[in-house]
mmCIF file of C-alpha atoms in Angstrom:
data_model
loop_
_atom_site.group_PDB
_atom_site.id
_atom_site.type_symbol
_atom_site.label_atom_id
_atom_site.label_comp_id
_atom_site.label_asym_id
_atom_site.label_seq_id
_atom_site.Cartn_x
_atom_site.Cartn_y
_atom_site.Cartn_z
ATOM 1 C CA MET A 1 172.386 164.681 141.284
ATOM 2 C CA ALA A 2 168.929 165.551 141.338
ATOM 3 C CA SER A 3 167.730 169.143 142.069
ATOM 4 C CA HIS A 4 165.513 168.403 144.974
ATOM 5 C CA ARG A 5 167.555 167.987 147.809
ATOM 6 C CA LYS A 6 167.089 167.626 151.707
ATOM 7 C CA SER A 7 169.509 167.886 154.825
ATOM 8 C CA ARG A 8 170.219 164.563 155.948
ATOM 9 C CA PRO A 9 167.366 163.480 158.327
ATOM 10 C CA SER A 10 168.169 163.081 162.049
ATOM 11 C CA GLY A 11 167.113 159.474 163.188
ATOM 12 C CA THR A 12 164.693 159.559 165.673
ATOM 13 C CA ARG A 13 164.422 155.520 166.618
ATOM 14 C CA VAL A 14 166.602 153.875 169.233
ATOM 15 C CA ALA A 15 170.165 153.540 168.348
ATOM 16 C CA GLY A 16 171.602 149.905 167.454
ATOM 17 C CA ILE A 17 169.803 149.030 164.430
ATOM 18 C CA ARG A 18 169.569 145.517 163.148
ATOM 19 C CA THR A 19 171.574 144.101 159.946
ATOM 20 C CA PRO A 20 170.087 142.426 157.223
ATOM 21 C CA ALA A 21 171.210 138.946 157.309
ATOM 22 C CA LEU A 22 169.996 135.185 158.021
ATOM 23 C CA ALA A 23 172.882 135.985 160.752
ATOM 24 C CA THR A 24 171.291 139.079 162.034
ATOM 25 C CA ALA A 25 167.692 139.764 161.070
ATOM 26 C CA ALA A 26 166.700 136.264 161.521
ATOM 27 C CA LEU A 27 168.237 136.261 165.044
ATOM 28 C CA THR A 28 166.247 139.271 166.066
ATOM 29 C CA SER A 29 163.341 136.991 167.266
ATOM 30 C CA VAL A 30 165.867 134.435 168.804
ATOM 31 C CA ALA A 31 165.452 135.859 172.451
ATOM 32 C CA LEU A 32 161.783 135.339 172.510
ATOM 33 C CA LEU A 33 162.017 131.595 172.000
ATOM 34 C CA SER A 34 165.230 131.482 174.471
ATOM 35 C CA GLN A 35 164.509 133.417 177.645
ATOM 36 C CA THR A 36 164.937 130.596 179.489
ATOM 37 C CA ALA A 37 167.233 127.508 178.663
ATOM 38 C CA GLN A 38 169.036 129.797 176.220
ATOM 39 C CA ALA A 39 169.061 133.395 178.019
ATOM 40 C CA SER A 40 172.141 132.518 179.671
ATOM 41 C CA PRO A 41 175.590 131.082 179.202
ATOM 42 C CA SER A 42 175.499 127.111 179.551
ATOM 43 C CA SER A 43 177.848 125.186 182.140
ATOM 44 C CA ASP A 44 180.282 124.885 179.422
ATOM 45 C CA ASP A 45 180.867 128.901 179.280
ATOM 46 C CA ARG A 46 179.716 128.923 176.104
ATOM 47 C CA PRO A 47 177.577 131.979 175.056
ATOM 48 C CA SER A 48 173.813 131.627 174.899
ATOM 49 C CA LEU A 49 172.054 132.708 171.892
ATOM 50 C CA GLU A 50 170.832 135.687 173.129
ATOM 51 C CA GLU A 51 174.440 136.740 172.967
ATOM 52 C CA VAL A 52 175.314 135.512 169.921
ATOM 53 C CA GLU A 53 172.447 137.179 168.392
ATOM 54 C CA LYS A 54 173.631 140.801 169.840
ATOM 55 C CA LYS A 55 177.335 140.126 169.168
ATOM 56 C CA VAL A 56 176.533 139.301 165.558
ATOM 57 C CA ASP A 57 173.997 141.870 165.193
ATOM 58 C CA ASP A 58 176.956 144.560 166.189
ATOM 59 C CA LEU A 59 179.638 143.129 163.983
ATOM 60 C CA TYR A 60 177.338 143.058 160.968
ATOM 61 C CA ARG A 61 176.171 146.739 161.625
ATOM 62 C CA GLN A 62 179.811 147.935 162.086
ATOM 63 C CA ALA A 63 180.861 146.050 159.035
ATOM 64 C CA GLU A 64 178.101 147.709 156.844
ATOM 65 C CA SER A 65 179.173 151.192 158.557
ATOM 66 C CA ALA A 66 183.066 150.254 157.767
ATOM 67 C CA THR A 67 182.205 149.243 154.127
ATOM 68 C CA GLU A 68 180.645 152.777 153.507
ATOM 69 C CA LYS A 69 183.417 154.527 154.956
ATOM 70 C CA TYR A 70 185.431 152.622 153.009
ATOM 71 C CA ASN A 71 183.460 153.498 149.547
ATOM 72 C CA ALA A 72 183.815 157.000 150.624
ATOM 73 C CA ALA A 73 187.697 156.586 151.153
ATOM 74 C CA LYS A 74 188.150 154.978 147.930
ATOM 75 C CA GLU A 75 186.002 157.494 145.984
ATOM 76 C CA LYS A 76 188.229 160.265 147.463
ATOM 77 C CA THR A 77 191.473 158.522 146.774
ATOM 78 C CA THR A 78 190.721 158.189 143.506
ATOM 79 C CA LYS A 79 189.848 161.748 142.578
ATOM 80 C CA GLN A 80 192.770 162.805 144.668
ATOM 81 C CA ARG A 81 195.280 160.467 142.370
ATOM 82 C CA LYS A 82 193.970 161.979 139.182
ATOM 83 C CA ARG A 83 194.658 165.403 140.750
ATOM 84 C CA VAL A 84 198.089 164.292 141.389
ATOM 85 C CA ASP A 85 198.644 162.743 138.557
ATOM 86 C CA THR A 86 197.238 166.058 136.607
ATOM 87 C CA LEU A 87 199.557 168.215 138.833
ATOM 88 C CA LEU A 88 202.883 166.263 137.924
ATOM 89 C CA ASP A 89 202.031 165.945 134.384
ATOM 90 C CA ASP A 90 201.464 169.881 134.595
ATOM 91 C CA VAL A 91 204.748 170.154 136.584
ATOM 92 C CA ALA A 92 206.739 168.259 133.993
ATOM 93 C CA ARG A 93 205.270 170.295 131.290
ATOM 94 C CA ARG A 94 206.277 173.570 132.754
ATOM 95 C CA THR A 95 209.848 172.321 133.698
ATOM 96 C CA GLN A 96 210.494 171.358 130.402
ATOM 97 C CA LYS A 97 209.331 174.732 129.142
ATOM 98 C CA LEU A 98 211.287 176.695 131.506
ATOM 99 C CA ASN A 99 214.567 174.325 130.643
ATOM 100 C CA ASP A 100 213.710 175.164 127.128
ATOM 101 C CA ALA A 101 213.510 178.764 127.662
ATOM 102 C CA ARG A 102 216.598 178.831 129.609
ATOM 103 C CA GLU A 103 218.595 176.905 126.663
ATOM 104 C CA GLU A 104 217.019 179.869 124.227
ATOM 105 C CA LEU A 105 218.529 182.932 126.692
ATOM 106 C CA GLY A 106 221.594 181.019 127.109
ATOM 107 C CA ARG A 107 222.046 180.905 123.329
ATOM 108 C CA ASN A 108 221.443 184.306 122.713
ATOM 109 C CA ALA A 109 223.708 185.633 125.350
ATOM 110 C CA ALA A 110 226.133 183.524 123.437
ATOM 111 C CA ALA A 111 225.528 184.561 119.821
ATOM 112 C CA GLN A 112 225.751 188.159 121.154
ATOM 113 C CA TYR A 113 228.967 187.618 122.755
ATOM 114 C CA ARG A 114 230.547 186.202 119.859
ATOM 115 C CA THR A 115 229.448 189.308 117.537
ATOM 116 C CA GLY A 116 230.682 191.687 119.756
ATOM 117 C CA ALA A 117 227.427 192.872 120.737
ATOM 118 C CA THR A 118 226.993 194.289 124.384
ATOM 119 C CA ALA A 119 224.821 191.287 125.963
ATOM 120 C CA PRO A 120 224.193 190.479 129.443
ATOM 121 C CA ASP A 121 226.189 188.540 131.821
ATOM 122 C CA THR A 122 224.437 184.900 131.545
ATOM 123 C CA ALA A 123 225.921 183.878 134.942
ATOM 124 C CA THR A 124 224.500 186.819 136.546
ATOM 125 C CA PHE A 125 221.181 186.167 134.889
ATOM 126 C CA LEU A 126 221.483 182.107 135.920
ATOM 127 C CA LEU A 127 222.319 183.308 139.391
ATOM 128 C CA ALA A 128 219.139 185.512 139.819
ATOM 129 C CA ASP A 129 216.168 185.039 141.614
ATOM 130 C CA THR A 130 213.972 187.689 140.017
ATOM 131 C CA PRO A 131 214.183 189.743 136.666
ATOM 132 C CA GLN A 132 214.608 192.924 138.776
ATOM 133 C CA ASP A 133 217.590 191.536 140.944
ATOM 134 C CA TYR A 134 219.146 190.283 137.438
ATOM 135 C CA PHE A 135 218.586 193.924 135.988
ATOM 136 C CA ASP A 136 220.168 195.242 139.191
ATOM 137 C CA GLN A 137 222.883 193.168 139.483
ATOM 138 C CA SER A 138 224.144 193.396 135.943
ATOM 139 C CA GLN A 139 223.312 197.110 135.408
ATOM 140 C CA LEU A 140 222.920 196.096 132.035
ATOM 141 C CA MET A 141 218.751 196.976 131.603
ATOM 142 C CA ASP A 142 219.416 200.223 129.580
ATOM 143 C CA ARG A 143 221.680 197.920 127.132
ATOM 144 C CA MET A 144 218.912 195.099 126.775
ATOM 145 C CA THR A 145 216.555 194.840 123.775
ATOM 146 C CA GLY A 146 212.923 194.731 124.483
ATOM 147 C CA ARG A 147 212.363 191.370 123.198
ATOM 148 C CA GLN A 148 215.404 190.456 125.552
ATOM 149 C CA LYS A 149 213.467 192.063 128.445
ATOM 150 C CA GLU A 150 210.377 190.316 127.409
ATOM 151 C CA SER A 151 212.137 186.831 127.287
ATOM 152 C CA VAL A 152 213.864 186.814 130.722
ATOM 153 C CA ASP A 153 210.438 188.288 132.174
ATOM 154 C CA ASP A 154 208.441 185.335 130.999
ATOM 155 C CA TYR A 155 211.291 182.839 131.913
ATOM 156 C CA PHE A 156 211.075 184.106 135.799
ATOM 157 C CA THR A 157 207.207 184.218 135.304
ATOM 158 C CA GLU A 158 207.429 180.787 134.560
ATOM 159 C CA GLN A 159 209.968 179.424 136.961
ATOM 160 C CA SER A 160 207.586 181.227 139.487
ATOM 161 C CA ALA A 161 204.210 179.178 138.354
ATOM 162 C CA THR A 162 206.053 175.938 138.428
ATOM 163 C CA MET A 163 207.626 176.265 141.839
ATOM 164 C CA LYS A 164 203.912 176.942 142.704
ATOM 165 C CA LYS A 165 202.594 173.727 140.947
ATOM 166 C CA ARG A 166 205.404 171.729 142.647
ATOM 167 C CA GLN A 167 204.428 172.970 146.118
ATOM 168 C CA GLU A 168 200.661 172.158 145.035
ATOM 169 C CA ALA A 169 201.575 168.661 143.798
ATOM 170 C CA THR A 170 203.693 167.686 147.151
ATOM 171 C CA GLN A 171 201.015 168.950 149.310
ATOM 172 C CA SER A 172 198.284 166.807 147.163
ATOM 173 C CA LEU A 173 200.800 163.723 147.320
ATOM 174 C CA GLU A 174 200.877 164.183 151.397
ATOM 175 C CA THR A 175 196.609 164.108 151.321
ATOM 176 C CA LEU A 176 196.585 161.545 148.766
ATOM 177 C CA THR A 177 198.772 159.290 151.218
ATOM 178 C CA GLU A 178 196.512 160.184 154.263
ATOM 179 C CA SER A 179 193.477 158.913 152.220
ATOM 180 C CA GLN A 180 195.337 156.024 151.381
ATOM 181 C CA GLN A 181 195.683 155.148 154.905
ATOM 182 C CA ASP A 182 192.055 155.555 156.149
ATOM 183 C CA LEU A 183 191.253 153.486 152.731
ATOM 184 C CA ARG A 184 193.525 150.749 154.253
ATOM 185 C CA THR A 185 192.026 150.985 157.892
ATOM 186 C CA ALA A 186 188.412 150.980 156.684
ATOM 187 C CA LYS A 187 189.651 148.126 154.643
ATOM 188 C CA SER A 188 190.922 145.990 157.994
ATOM 189 C CA THR A 189 188.126 147.127 159.888
ATOM 190 C CA VAL A 190 185.336 145.420 157.680
ATOM 191 C CA GLN A 191 187.448 142.505 156.936
ATOM 192 C CA LYS A 192 187.737 141.922 160.948
ATOM 193 C CA LYS A 193 184.247 142.433 161.720
ATOM 194 C CA LEU A 194 183.304 140.251 158.954
ATOM 195 C CA ALA A 195 185.933 137.567 160.219
ATOM 196 C CA ASP A 196 184.263 137.823 163.862
ATOM 197 C CA ALA A 197 180.611 137.359 162.821
ATOM 198 C CA ARG A 198 181.770 134.106 160.556
ATOM 199 C CA GLN A 199 183.797 132.777 163.888
ATOM 200 C CA LEU A 200 180.716 133.285 166.165
ATOM 201 C CA LEU A 201 178.334 131.747 163.644
ATOM 202 C CA SER A 202 180.592 128.665 163.002
ATOM 203 C CA GLU A 203 180.326 127.817 166.761
ATOM 204 C CA LEU A 204 176.596 127.132 166.882
ATOM 205 C CA THR A 205 175.482 123.926 167.194
ATOM 206 C CA ALA A 206 173.408 121.860 164.479
ATOM 207 C CA GLN A 207 170.171 122.523 166.862
ATOM 208 C CA GLU A 208 170.852 126.169 167.100
ATOM 209 C CA LYS A 209 171.409 126.574 163.458
ATOM 210 C CA ALA A 210 168.054 125.021 162.723
ATOM 211 C CA ARG A 211 166.453 126.720 165.098
ATOM 212 C CA LEU A 212 167.518 130.248 163.531
ATOM 213 C CA ALA A 213 166.559 128.635 160.094
ATOM 214 C CA ALA A 214 162.821 128.108 161.799
ATOM 215 C CA ILE A 215 163.036 131.608 162.793
ATOM 216 C CA GLU A 216 164.165 133.220 159.505
ATOM 217 C CA LYS A 217 161.301 131.509 157.752
ATOM 218 C CA ARG A 218 158.938 132.979 160.176
ATOM 219 C CA LYS A 219 160.002 136.123 159.721
ATOM 220 C CA GLN A 220 160.202 136.336 155.995
ATOM 221 C CA GLU A 221 156.462 134.845 156.142
ATOM 222 C CA GLU A 222 155.887 138.235 158.009
ATOM 223 C CA ALA A 223 157.935 140.085 155.830
ATOM 224 C CA ALA A 224 155.672 138.830 152.787
ATOM 225 C CA ARG A 225 152.523 139.505 154.936
ATOM 226 C CA LYS A 226 153.538 143.348 155.332
ATOM 227 C CA ALA A 227 154.505 143.748 151.737
ATOM 228 C CA GLU A 228 150.936 142.302 150.380
ATOM 229 C CA GLU A 229 149.382 145.092 153.232
ATOM 230 C CA LEU A 230 151.739 147.612 151.253
ATOM 231 C CA ALA A 231 150.868 146.805 147.960
ATOM 232 C CA GLN A 232 146.918 146.689 148.575
ATOM 233 C CA GLN A 233 147.608 150.271 149.757
ATOM 234 C CA GLN A 234 149.584 151.358 147.029
ATOM 235 C CA ALA A 235 147.447 149.574 144.366
ATOM 236 C CA GLU A 236 144.270 151.858 145.831
ATOM 237 C CA ALA A 237 146.590 154.885 145.614
ATOM 238 C CA ASP A 238 147.722 153.884 141.868
ATOM 239 C CA ARG A 239 144.064 153.706 141.139
ATOM 240 C CA LYS A 240 143.388 157.219 142.332
ATOM 241 C CA ARG A 241 146.603 158.557 140.974
ATOM 242 C CA GLU A 242 145.571 157.230 137.598
ATOM 243 C CA GLU A 243 142.142 158.444 137.611
ATOM 244 C CA ALA A 244 143.483 162.176 138.222
ATOM 245 C CA ALA A 245 146.002 161.790 135.597
ATOM 246 C CA ARG A 246 143.115 160.614 133.064
ATOM 247 C CA GLN A 247 141.156 163.564 134.547
ATOM 248 C CA GLN A 248 144.252 165.900 134.107
ATOM 249 C CA GLU A 249 144.795 165.088 130.701
ATOM 250 C CA GLN A 250 141.123 165.647 129.577
ATOM 251 C CA GLU A 251 141.058 168.943 131.145
ATOM 252 C CA SER A 252 144.503 169.578 129.012
ATOM 253 C CA GLN A 253 143.028 168.533 125.792
ATOM 254 C CA GLU A 254 139.776 170.535 126.115
ATOM 255 C CA GLN A 255 142.615 173.490 127.065
ATOM 256 C CA GLY A 256 144.861 172.732 124.229
ATOM 257 C CA THR A 257 147.857 172.534 126.604
ATOM 258 C CA THR A 258 150.102 169.528 127.107
ATOM 259 C CA ALA A 259 150.047 167.284 130.297
ATOM 260 C CA PRO A 260 152.960 166.349 132.368
ATOM 261 C CA ASP A 261 155.267 163.647 130.966
ATOM 262 C CA ALA A 262 156.095 160.262 132.697
ATOM 263 C CA SER A 263 159.867 161.180 132.597
ATOM 264 C CA TYR A 264 160.271 159.708 136.012
ATOM 265 C CA ALA A 265 158.771 156.464 135.203
ATOM 266 C CA THR A 266 160.586 155.878 131.957
ATOM 267 C CA LYS A 267 163.976 156.525 133.877
ATOM 268 C CA ALA A 268 162.722 154.108 136.651
ATOM 269 C CA GLN A 269 162.098 151.496 134.522
ATOM 270 C CA LYS A 270 165.305 151.460 132.706
ATOM 271 C CA ALA A 271 167.167 151.473 136.264
ATOM 272 C CA LEU A 272 164.784 148.324 137.365
ATOM 273 C CA SER A 273 165.600 146.633 134.298
ATOM 274 C CA PHE A 274 169.492 146.993 134.779
ATOM 275 C CA ALA A 275 168.889 145.859 138.186
ATOM 276 C CA ARG A 276 166.946 142.639 137.522
ATOM 277 C CA THR A 277 169.582 141.569 135.201
ATOM 278 C CA GLN A 278 171.880 141.636 138.369
ATOM 279 C CA ILE A 279 169.811 139.402 140.363
ATOM 280 C CA GLY A 280 172.251 136.220 141.327
ATOM 281 C CA LYS A 281 175.463 137.866 141.201
ATOM 282 C CA PRO A 282 177.736 138.254 144.671
ATOM 283 C CA TYR A 283 177.484 140.699 146.974
ATOM 284 C CA VAL A 284 181.276 142.006 147.528
ATOM 285 C CA TRP A 285 181.918 145.028 149.780
ATOM 286 C CA GLY A 286 183.340 148.185 148.058
ATOM 287 C CA ALA A 287 181.986 146.420 144.601
ATOM 288 C CA THR A 288 180.178 148.334 141.874
ATOM 289 C CA GLY A 289 179.757 145.850 139.274
ATOM 290 C CA PRO A 290 179.717 144.494 136.424
ATOM 291 C CA ASP A 291 180.052 140.834 138.179
ATOM 292 C CA SER A 292 179.305 141.730 141.660
ATOM 293 C CA TYR A 293 177.855 144.948 144.296
ATOM 294 C CA ASP A 294 177.157 146.320 147.556
ATOM 295 C CA CYS A 295 174.289 147.828 148.330
ATOM 296 C CA SER A 296 174.819 151.261 147.124
ATOM 297 C CA GLY A 297 177.067 150.052 144.261
ATOM 298 C CA LEU A 298 173.815 148.377 143.137
ATOM 299 C CA THR A 299 171.686 151.545 143.204
ATOM 300 C CA GLN A 300 174.381 153.695 141.824
ATOM 301 C CA ALA A 301 174.900 151.352 138.857
ATOM 302 C CA ALA A 302 171.125 150.764 138.147
ATOM 303 C CA TRP A 303 170.377 154.688 138.224
ATOM 304 C CA LYS A 304 173.348 155.279 136.169
ATOM 305 C CA ALA A 305 172.136 152.948 133.522
ATOM 306 C CA ALA A 306 168.987 155.043 133.476
ATOM 307 C CA GLY A 307 171.276 158.344 132.606
ATOM 308 C CA VAL A 308 170.960 159.508 136.514
ATOM 309 C CA ASP A 309 174.184 160.040 138.076
ATOM 310 C CA ILE A 310 173.649 159.261 142.204
ATOM 311 C CA PRO A 311 176.568 159.325 144.595
ATOM 312 C CA ARG A 312 178.432 156.353 145.571
ATOM 313 C CA VAL A 313 177.826 155.960 149.339
ATOM 314 C CA THR A 314 174.346 155.582 151.169
ATOM 315 C CA TYR A 315 175.126 158.788 153.078
ATOM 316 C CA ASP A 316 175.075 160.909 150.491
ATOM 317 C CA GLN A 317 172.363 159.072 148.283
ATOM 318 C CA VAL A 318 169.887 159.717 150.717
ATOM 319 C CA ASN A 319 170.456 163.116 150.206
ATOM 320 C CA ALA A 320 170.235 162.696 146.421
ATOM 321 C CA GLY A 321 166.341 163.399 145.874
ATOM 322 C CA THR A 322 162.967 163.831 147.200
ATOM 323 C CA THR A 323 162.102 162.111 150.341
ATOM 324 C CA VAL A 324 158.495 160.330 149.897
ATOM 325 C CA PRO A 325 156.664 158.540 152.561
ATOM 326 C CA VAL A 326 156.654 154.651 152.607
ATOM 327 C CA SER A 327 152.950 154.546 151.314
ATOM 328 C CA SER A 328 153.761 156.597 148.287
ATOM 329 C CA ALA A 329 156.965 154.832 147.789
ATOM 330 C CA GLN A 330 156.979 154.112 143.761
ATOM 331 C CA PRO A 331 159.085 151.727 141.353
ATOM 332 C CA GLY A 332 162.536 152.948 140.902
ATOM 333 C CA ASP A 333 162.727 154.773 144.429
ATOM 334 C CA LEU A 334 165.258 154.238 146.860
ATOM 335 C CA VAL A 335 164.839 152.215 150.271
ATOM 336 C CA PHE A 336 167.218 153.311 152.823
ATOM 337 C CA PHE A 337 167.923 151.288 156.147
ATOM 338 C CA TYR A 338 168.747 151.847 159.904
ATOM 339 C CA ASP A 339 169.250 154.929 162.141
ATOM 340 C CA ASP A 340 172.734 155.155 160.577
ATOM 341 C CA ILE A 341 171.784 154.706 156.743
ATOM 342 C CA THR A 342 174.209 151.879 156.288
ATOM 343 C CA HIS A 343 171.797 149.999 153.888
ATOM 344 C CA VAL A 344 170.054 150.637 150.610
ATOM 345 C CA GLY A 345 167.780 148.647 148.298
ATOM 346 C CA LEU A 346 165.433 149.671 144.766
ATOM 347 C CA TYR A 347 161.922 149.312 145.096
ATOM 348 C CA ILE A 348 160.272 147.515 142.568
ATOM 349 C CA GLY A 349 156.557 147.813 143.739
ATOM 350 C CA ASN A 350 154.088 146.007 145.856
ATOM 351 C CA GLY A 351 156.214 146.159 148.659
ATOM 352 C CA MET A 352 159.555 144.431 147.109
ATOM 353 C CA MET A 353 163.005 145.382 146.549
ATOM 354 C CA ILE A 354 166.008 144.527 144.666
ATOM 355 C CA HIS A 355 168.982 145.062 146.882
ATOM 356 C CA ALA A 356 172.646 143.200 147.745
ATOM 357 C CA PRO A 357 172.239 141.846 151.018
ATOM 358 C CA LYS A 358 175.366 141.140 152.792
ATOM 359 C CA PRO A 359 178.531 139.267 152.077
ATOM 360 C CA GLY A 360 178.006 135.729 151.374
ATOM 361 C CA THR A 361 174.324 136.735 149.294
ATOM 362 C CA TYR A 362 173.392 137.589 145.903
ATOM 363 C CA VAL A 363 171.699 140.394 144.385
ATOM 364 C CA ARG A 364 168.246 139.624 145.407
ATOM 365 C CA GLU A 365 164.552 140.418 145.564
ATOM 366 C CA GLU A 366 163.064 140.835 148.592
ATOM 367 C CA SER A 367 160.516 142.705 150.900
ATOM 368 C CA ILE A 368 161.108 145.917 152.248
ATOM 369 C CA PHE A 369 160.099 144.924 155.711
ATOM 370 C CA TYR A 370 162.717 142.095 155.629
ATOM 371 C CA ASP A 371 163.987 143.409 158.722
ATOM 372 C CA GLY A 372 160.960 144.712 159.980
ATOM 373 C CA GLU A 373 159.063 148.102 159.518
ATOM 374 C CA SER A 374 161.070 150.048 162.132
ATOM 375 C CA SER A 375 164.110 149.623 160.224
ATOM 376 C CA ILE A 376 163.193 151.318 157.295
ATOM 377 C CA HIS A 377 164.663 154.518 157.463
ATOM 378 C CA SER A 378 163.495 156.768 154.483
ATOM 379 C CA ILE A 379 162.437 156.261 150.805
ATOM 380 C CA VAL A 380 163.969 158.735 148.428
ATOM 381 C CA ARG A 381 163.193 159.593 144.768
ATOM 382 C CA PRO A 382 166.653 160.263 143.015
ATOM 383 C CA ALA A 383 164.849 162.080 139.790
#
């Protein structure tokens, strides 16, 4: 995780943010084309395009939010399962050690009895709860050797530690069970929201679907125009940065100092190279590769390929670096979307990004304005 961290920004835009998809982003302009004939339910009680737009938009947004909750629950469950396994292994090891010590003490007592030596009563020892209880009950403390006393004391110390570990393992198992239930709930929520959205879309007529496709095309054209504008702004900013860098390098040479290296750019290129090789792979919610990804799974894997560990979910990734303005975005930066921070992409420059959009789509390059400029939440530089 990067050293530069910020507190999670609070959204300032209106709630009810749109979600990327043909079924969502494209539908945002439907109301403008259907305020008359399509704005109200038809005579056969079928919902209007406007109503379908709102419902599908809400369903996909809820599904994305549930997906990130699923990712967080899955990560938590995985960690807890490892902890439980470790605790159970420790309990088993301690129990075996305890049994071995118990047998050894029994053998020693039996040997002393056979030789006629005065030995502690083994039955009394086995019924005692603590070393002092044993000594009090047997009244043989003064007749035990130093080594015998040490062995009995070690036994009860190990017994106490084993009992504590068993209690800790039991509590961890209970927590794991709760986390597994949270995981199942989140998974069920995602599946239901996506199924409901697909059902609504399947009920659209061919004419309605054609209208949506036309709207999507115009929307993509607008997104491309915005990306080109940003590319021009950034080109000018890059020119100024390069000029400043040359001047700094010249000053460094004259002063005999070393100019700052381009470590971020180097790491970013590695992340981008990885992301480009994933283009065409399907979006699968909860997936982290190598054959499929969800949005945050792709960005995490890309930066991991560059040697940088960032968190699993969007809610945490947004805090894993330094926030920069959109106009200052550089290749490798993370682009977050919507007030609830439920989507993320990897900026590649010129107003474009690589991202895993939604179920039914594939990893692809797309304008960061694909769902409108207002959908961009923030830009974060993770390294």
